[in-house]
Coordinates of C-alpha atoms in Angstrom, one line a residue:
X688 CA 0.0 0.0 0.0
X689 CA 2.9 2.4 0.7
X690 CA 3.9 2.1 -3.0
X691 CA 0.5 3.3 -4.1
X692 CA 0.6 6.3 -1.8
X693 CA 4.0 7.3 -3.3
X694 CA 2.4 7.2 -6.7
X695 CA -0.5 9.4 -5.6
X696 CA 1.9 11.8 -3.9
X697 CA 3.9 12.1 -7.2
X698 CA 0.7 12.8 -9.2
X699 CA -0.6 15.3 -6.6
X700 CA 2.7 17.2 -6.5
X701 CA 3.0 17.4 -10.3
X702 CA -0.6 18.7 -10.7
X703 CA -0.3 21.1 -7.8
X704 CA 2.8 22.6 -9.4
X705 CA 1.4 22.7 -12.9
X706 CA -2.3 23.7 -12.6
X707 CA -4.6 26.2 -10.8
X708 CA -8.1 24.6 -11.1
X709 CA -8.2 20.8 -11.2
X710 CA -11.1 18.3 -10.9
X711 CA -10.5 14.7 -10.0
X712 CA -12.9 12.2 -11.6
X713 CA -13.5 8.9 -9.9
X714 CA -11.9 9.7 -6.5
X715 CA -13.1 6.5 -4.9
X716 CA -11.2 5.6 -1.8
X717 CA -7.9 7.2 -2.8
X718 CA -7.8 10.9 -1.8
X719 CA -4.1 11.3 -1.4
X720 CA -3.5 13.2 -4.8
X721 CA -6.5 15.3 -4.2
X722 CA -5.4 16.3 -0.7
X723 CA -2.1 17.5 -2.0
X724 CA -3.7 19.5 -4.8
X725 CA -6.2 21.0 -2.4
X726 CA -3.4 22.0 0.1
X727 CA -1.8 23.9 -2.8
X728 CA -5.1 25.7 -3.5
X729 CA -5.5 24.1 -7.0
X730 CA -8.4 21.6 -6.4
X731 CA -11.9 22.6 -7.4
X732 CA -13.7 19.4 -6.5
X733 CA -13.7 15.6 -6.9
X734 CA -16.4 13.5 -8.4
X735 CA -17.4 9.8 -8.3
X736 CA -20.3 7.9 -9.7
X737 CA -21.0 6.3 -6.3
X738 CA -23.1 8.5 -3.9
X739 CA -22.0 9.0 -0.4
X740 CA -18.2 9.1 -0.8
X741 CA -16.7 11.4 1.7
X742 CA -13.2 12.5 2.5
X743 CA -12.5 15.0 5.2
X744 CA -11.6 18.4 3.8
X745 CA -12.5 17.5 0.2
X746 CA -15.6 18.4 -1.8
X747 CA -16.8 15.2 -3.4
X748 CA -19.8 15.4 -5.8
X749 CA -21.7 12.5 -7.3
X750 CA -21.5 12.6 -11.1
X751 CA -21.5 10.2 -14.0
X752 CA -18.7 10.8 -16.5
X753 CA -20.8 9.2 -19.2
X754 CA -23.4 11.9 -18.7
X755 CA -21.5 14.6 -16.9
X756 CA -23.0 17.8 -15.4
X757 CA -20.9 20.3 -17.3
X758 CA -21.5 23.0 -14.6
X759 CA -19.4 21.0 -12.2
X760 CA -16.3 21.2 -14.4
X761 CA -16.6 24.7 -15.9
X762 CA -13.5 26.8 -15.3
X763 CA -11.2 23.8 -14.7
X764 CA -7.9 23.9 -16.4
X765 CA -7.4 20.2 -15.7
X766 CA -9.5 17.1 -15.5
X767 CA -7.6 14.1 -14.1
X768 CA -8.2 10.5 -13.1
X769 CA -6.1 8.0 -11.2
X770 CA -6.5 4.4 -12.3
X771 CA -9.8 4.8 -14.2
X772 CA -11.3 2.0 -16.3
X773 CA -10.1 2.3 -19.9
X774 CA -13.8 2.7 -20.9
X775 CA -13.9 6.0 -19.0
X776 CA -11.1 7.6 -21.1
X777 CA -13.3 8.5 -24.2
X778 CA -15.9 10.4 -22.1
X779 CA -13.1 12.0 -20.2
X780 CA -11.5 13.2 -23.4
X781 CA -14.9 14.5 -24.6
X782 CA -15.5 16.3 -21.3
X783 CA -12.1 18.0 -21.4
X784 CA -12.8 19.1 -25.0
X785 CA -16.2 20.5 -24.0
X786 CA -14.8 22.6 -21.2
X787 CA -11.4 23.2 -22.9
X788 CA -9.1 21.7 -20.2
X789 CA -6.2 19.4 -20.2
X790 CA -6.8 15.8 -19.4
X791 CA -4.3 13.7 -17.4
X792 CA -4.7 10.0 -16.7
X793 CA -2.7 7.7 -14.5
X794 CA -3.4 4.2 -15.8
X795 CA -3.5 0.9 -13.9
X796 CA -0.5 -1.1 -15.0
X797 CA 0.2 -1.1 -18.7
X798 CA -3.4 -0.2 -19.6
X799 CA -3.6 2.7 -22.0
X800 CA -6.2 4.1 -24.4
X801 CA -5.4 4.1 -28.1
X802 CA -1.9 5.6 -28.6
X803 CA -1.6 6.6 -24.9
X804 CA -1.6 10.3 -25.7
X805 CA 1.4 12.5 -24.7
X806 CA 3.5 10.9 -21.9
X807 CA 4.2 13.2 -19.0
X808 CA 7.1 12.1 -16.8
X809 CA 6.5 13.4 -13.2
X810 CA 9.3 11.5 -11.5
X811 CA 8.6 7.8 -10.8
X812 CA 5.2 8.1 -12.4
X813 CA 4.1 8.4 -16.0
X814 CA 0.9 10.3 -16.7
X815 CA -0.9 10.3 -20.1
X816 CA -2.1 13.7 -21.4
X817 CA -4.9 12.9 -23.8
X818 CA -5.9 16.5 -24.4
X819 CA -4.4 20.0 -24.0
X820 CA -6.4 23.1 -23.5
X821 CA -6.2 25.8 -26.1
X822 CA -3.4 28.3 -25.6

């Protein structure tokens, strides 16, 4: 378990240093990255499809990425997901396009979507940027 927390810390530190308004999709039971981003003042909120998920100090909202409430994401410069199912990547890309944000994904193991997007090296962790916001 310690190894997973190290991964989430690396993701959180990279996002906190690179973005100002991030939304985590599918937070589940792993709030470590979101906590670091929130501490840096760069987290807007977290979402999950399952109702009732709570993490002290974090705003977690129920939302379905396959039918997202765009109002939740407006103003974000980053949508990110840690270990999402690969079937979630196409709607994540579509959402990032609709609100014009970057999309970063940390995949489970060697799982990637299509060509894997642009690889972002943030230390011991590789993220996949599937979309960049307009300059």
